[in-house]
Amino acid sequence: MPFVKVPDAEIFYESFGKGPPLLLLAQTAWYGGSWKFEQVPDLSRDHQVIVYDQRGTGKSTKVTSKDFSTNRLAADAIAILDDLGIEKANVCGHSNGGRVAQVIALDYPDRVDRLLLASAGGSGSKKSNSGPLPLGMILEIIEKGYPGYARIHSIETGFTATYAKDHADRVEVLMQDSLNNLTSPEYFLRHVMGRQTTETTSQIGRAHV
């Protein structure tokens, strides 16, 4: 199994297909296997598709640092490209993965060919009014439970309401897999804390991709 070692973690990744490299970045604290249901089979027909388990998720659980900032996650992604010998890749990020993708484009401009953002913002959570952890999120987790919150939030950020209704069976397969591979509450909250300081809105104009 391919792991790339960074100074404070071991990151598990997989590569599928041949062609222009395409790096897929998942939402907050999701493991990379979620891409393998729909995107990998389709996109790997003419691309080299790279997916990975973010630090603290999936098989990437050997973490010795408490740094889960988007800058650190961006450096993890670059380490994967280095390990594969890829100089430049198309980078697609969903939700917080989109924030990380923007940081990659800003801090490592020579490594990005095209930037694709899905349901991605340019700053921390709008529900944040209590410092490093958004109060609204914490209240929802208490009310719904961690798995319940993860499920509802993932459906809201991952699908349109129409798609979720018309393809409930396909959505359910993905949700069950994601919940079966849910990271610990600690790692999830560390990812949330790490994204809160991200601010790319004022800078993204200088990303030439």
Protein backbone atom coordinates (compact mmCIF):
# COMPACT_ATOMS: atom_id res chain seq x y z
CA MET A 1 0.00 0.00 0.00
CA PRO A 2 1.44 3.38 -0.94
CA PHE A 3 2.12 5.74 1.94
CA VAL A 4 4.04 8.98 1.77
CA LYS A 5 5.88 9.95 4.94
CA VAL A 6 5.84 13.59 5.96
CA PRO A 7 7.62 14.80 9.13
CA ASP A 8 4.60 14.27 11.38
CA ALA A 9 2.37 11.76 9.61
CA GLU A 10 2.01 8.93 7.10
CA ILE A 11 -0.49 9.66 4.32
CA PHE A 12 -2.14 6.80 2.43
CA TYR A 13 -2.94 7.40 -1.25
CA GLU A 14 -4.02 5.53 -4.37
CA SER A 15 -3.56 6.23 -8.07
CA PHE A 16 -5.81 4.99 -10.88
CA GLY A 17 -5.56 5.17 -14.67
CA LYS A 18 -3.23 6.98 -17.02
CA GLY A 19 -3.27 10.43 -18.55
CA PRO A 20 -3.14 13.99 -17.22
CA PRO A 21 -2.87 13.84 -13.41
CA LEU A 22 -5.98 14.77 -11.43
CA LEU A 23 -5.72 15.12 -7.65
CA LEU A 24 -9.02 14.87 -5.75
CA LEU A 25 -9.34 16.57 -2.35
CA ALA A 26 -12.26 15.53 -0.14
CA GLN A 27 -14.33 17.57 2.29
CA THR A 28 -13.48 18.13 5.94
CA ALA A 29 -11.97 14.99 7.50
CA TRP A 30 -13.27 12.57 4.84
CA TYR A 31 -11.20 9.65 3.68
CA GLY A 32 -10.32 9.24 0.02
CA GLY A 33 -12.39 6.13 -0.63
CA SER A 34 -15.53 8.19 -1.12
CA TRP A 35 -14.27 9.22 -4.56
CA LYS A 36 -14.12 5.61 -5.75
CA PHE A 37 -17.87 5.14 -6.12
CA GLU A 38 -18.51 7.60 -8.94
CA GLN A 39 -15.56 9.82 -9.87
CA VAL A 40 -12.63 7.40 -10.06
CA PRO A 41 -14.25 4.89 -12.48
CA ASP A 42 -15.32 7.67 -14.87
CA LEU A 43 -12.33 9.99 -14.66
CA SER A 44 -9.60 7.33 -14.67
CA ARG A 45 -10.54 6.33 -18.21
CA ASP A 46 -8.46 9.23 -19.50
CA HIS A 47 -6.72 10.68 -16.42
CA GLN A 48 -4.37 9.53 -13.71
CA VAL A 49 -6.67 10.02 -10.74
CA ILE A 50 -5.10 10.37 -7.29
CA VAL A 51 -7.14 10.05 -4.10
CA TYR A 52 -5.87 9.94 -0.53
CA ASP A 53 -6.88 9.71 3.10
CA GLN A 54 -6.38 13.05 4.80
CA ARG A 55 -4.30 12.97 7.96
CA GLY A 56 -6.27 11.35 10.77
CA THR A 57 -8.70 9.63 8.39
CA GLY A 58 -8.89 6.19 6.79
CA LYS A 59 -5.46 4.55 6.80
CA SER A 60 -3.65 7.85 7.50
CA THR A 61 -3.91 7.58 11.28
CA LYS A 62 -0.24 7.76 12.22
CA VAL A 63 -0.19 11.45 13.14
CA THR A 64 2.13 12.95 15.75
CA SER A 65 1.27 16.62 15.25
CA LYS A 66 -1.80 18.68 16.10
CA ASP A 67 -1.37 20.76 12.94
CA PHE A 68 -4.42 20.26 10.69
CA SER A 69 -4.31 23.68 9.03
CA THR A 70 -5.12 24.03 5.34
CA ASN A 71 -1.46 24.93 4.81
CA ARG A 72 -0.44 21.62 6.35
CA LEU A 73 -3.05 19.72 4.31
CA ALA A 74 -1.79 21.46 1.17
CA ALA A 75 1.77 20.38 1.99
CA ASP A 76 0.53 16.78 2.44
CA ALA A 77 -1.01 16.88 -1.04
CA ILE A 78 2.20 18.22 -2.56
CA ALA A 79 4.14 15.43 -0.84
CA ILE A 80 1.91 12.91 -2.63
CA LEU A 81 2.60 14.52 -6.00
CA ASP A 82 6.32 14.47 -5.19
CA ASP A 83 6.16 10.79 -4.27
CA LEU A 84 4.50 10.03 -7.61
CA GLY A 85 6.98 12.18 -9.52
CA ILE A 86 4.22 14.49 -10.78
CA GLU A 87 5.37 18.02 -11.46
CA LYS A 88 1.98 19.53 -12.25
CA ALA A 89 -1.59 18.28 -11.77
CA ASN A 90 -5.18 19.30 -12.16
CA VAL A 91 -6.51 19.83 -8.63
CA CYS A 92 -10.17 19.33 -7.70
CA GLY A 93 -11.39 20.10 -4.20
CA HIS A 94 -14.80 19.63 -2.60
CA SER A 95 -15.86 21.79 0.38
CA ASN A 96 -12.82 22.15 2.66
CA GLY A 97 -10.86 20.28 0.01
CA GLY A 98 -11.62 23.29 -2.15
CA ARG A 99 -10.03 25.56 0.43
CA VAL A 100 -6.97 23.32 0.45
CA ALA A 101 -6.94 23.35 -3.36
CA GLN A 102 -6.93 27.16 -3.32
CA VAL A 103 -3.99 27.18 -0.91
CA ILE A 104 -2.13 24.81 -3.23
CA ALA A 105 -2.78 27.14 -6.17
CA LEU A 106 -1.58 30.15 -4.16
CA ASP A 107 1.44 28.64 -2.42
CA TYR A 108 2.53 26.13 -5.08
CA PRO A 109 1.45 27.80 -8.36
CA ASP A 110 3.93 25.82 -10.46
CA ARG A 111 2.30 22.55 -9.37
CA VAL A 112 -1.24 23.32 -10.56
CA ASP A 113 -2.47 23.03 -14.13
CA ARG A 114 -6.21 23.62 -13.61
CA LEU A 115 -8.19 24.31 -10.45
CA LEU A 116 -11.68 22.82 -10.01
CA LEU A 117 -13.72 23.88 -6.96
CA ALA A 118 -16.95 22.20 -5.81
CA SER A 119 -19.02 23.71 -2.99
CA ALA A 120 -15.89 25.46 -1.74
CA GLY A 121 -15.63 28.70 0.18
CA GLY A 122 -12.72 31.03 0.71
CA SER A 123 -12.79 31.35 4.49
CA GLY A 124 -13.67 29.51 7.68
CA SER A 125 -17.22 28.56 8.63
CA LYS A 126 -19.81 31.33 8.63
CA LYS A 127 -21.17 29.79 11.84
CA SER A 128 -17.96 30.65 13.67
CA ASN A 129 -18.60 33.20 16.40
CA SER A 130 -16.78 31.53 19.24
CA GLY A 131 -13.13 31.32 18.25
CA PRO A 132 -11.48 28.24 16.76
CA LEU A 133 -14.61 26.05 16.90
CA PRO A 134 -17.90 27.24 15.36
CA LEU A 135 -20.56 27.35 18.04
CA GLY A 136 -23.38 26.49 15.61
CA MET A 137 -21.61 23.31 14.56
CA ILE A 138 -20.95 22.20 18.12
CA LEU A 139 -24.59 22.71 19.04
CA GLU A 140 -25.69 20.67 16.01
CA ILE A 141 -23.31 17.84 16.94
CA ILE A 142 -24.70 17.82 20.49
CA GLU A 143 -28.28 17.83 19.18
CA LYS A 144 -27.90 15.27 16.38
CA GLY A 145 -24.91 13.27 17.53
CA TYR A 146 -21.64 13.17 15.63
CA PRO A 147 -22.69 10.54 13.01
CA GLY A 148 -26.06 12.26 12.52
CA TYR A 149 -24.42 15.62 12.01
CA ALA A 150 -21.86 14.15 9.61
CA ARG A 151 -24.59 12.51 7.54
CA ILE A 152 -26.83 15.56 7.26
CA HIS A 153 -23.98 17.98 6.58
CA SER A 154 -22.44 15.68 3.96
CA ILE A 155 -25.71 15.40 2.05
CA GLU A 156 -26.26 19.16 2.20
CA THR A 157 -22.78 19.99 0.88
CA GLY A 158 -22.42 17.07 -1.50
CA PHE A 159 -25.70 17.03 -3.42
CA THR A 160 -28.45 19.28 -4.62
CA ALA A 161 -31.80 18.63 -2.93
CA THR A 162 -33.21 17.38 -6.24
CA TYR A 163 -30.39 14.89 -6.80
CA ALA A 164 -30.58 13.61 -3.22
CA LYS A 165 -34.32 13.01 -3.67
CA ASP A 166 -34.17 11.45 -7.14
CA HIS A 167 -31.13 9.25 -6.42
CA ALA A 168 -31.67 8.39 -2.77
CA ASP A 169 -30.30 4.87 -3.25
CA ARG A 170 -26.97 6.08 -4.64
CA VAL A 171 -26.68 8.74 -1.96
CA GLU A 172 -27.36 6.14 0.73
CA VAL A 173 -24.57 3.86 -0.52
CA LEU A 174 -22.08 6.71 -0.23
CA MET A 175 -23.40 7.80 3.17
CA GLN A 176 -23.17 4.31 4.61
CA ASP A 177 -19.60 3.94 3.38
CA SER A 178 -18.62 7.35 4.72
CA LEU A 179 -20.19 6.71 8.12
CA ASN A 180 -18.47 3.31 8.30
CA ASN A 181 -15.18 5.13 7.74
CA LEU A 182 -15.90 8.18 9.87
CA THR A 183 -12.85 9.54 11.64
CA SER A 184 -12.85 10.17 15.37
CA PRO A 185 -14.57 13.29 16.74
CA GLU A 186 -11.16 14.57 17.85
CA TYR A 187 -9.65 14.40 14.38
CA PHE A 188 -12.79 15.86 12.84
CA LEU A 189 -12.71 18.85 15.19
CA ARG A 190 -9.00 19.33 14.63
CA HIS A 191 -9.70 19.56 10.89
CA VAL A 192 -12.44 22.11 11.64
CA MET A 193 -10.08 24.16 13.80
CA GLY A 194 -7.46 23.97 11.07
CA ARG A 195 -9.76 25.40 8.41
CA GLN A 196 -11.02 28.30 10.53
CA THR A 197 -8.01 30.51 9.84
CA THR A 198 -8.17 30.04 6.06
CA GLU A 199 -8.81 33.20 4.09
CA THR A 200 -8.28 32.99 0.35
CA THR A 201 -11.01 35.33 -0.94
CA SER A 202 -8.73 38.35 -0.97
CA GLN A 203 -5.86 36.40 -2.53
CA ILE A 204 -7.40 34.06 -5.10
CA GLY A 205 -7.09 36.66 -7.84
CA ARG A 206 -3.35 36.08 -7.95
CA ALA A 207 -3.75 32.37 -8.63
CA HIS A 208 -2.99 31.97 -12.32
CA VAL A 209 -4.60 28.65 -13.17
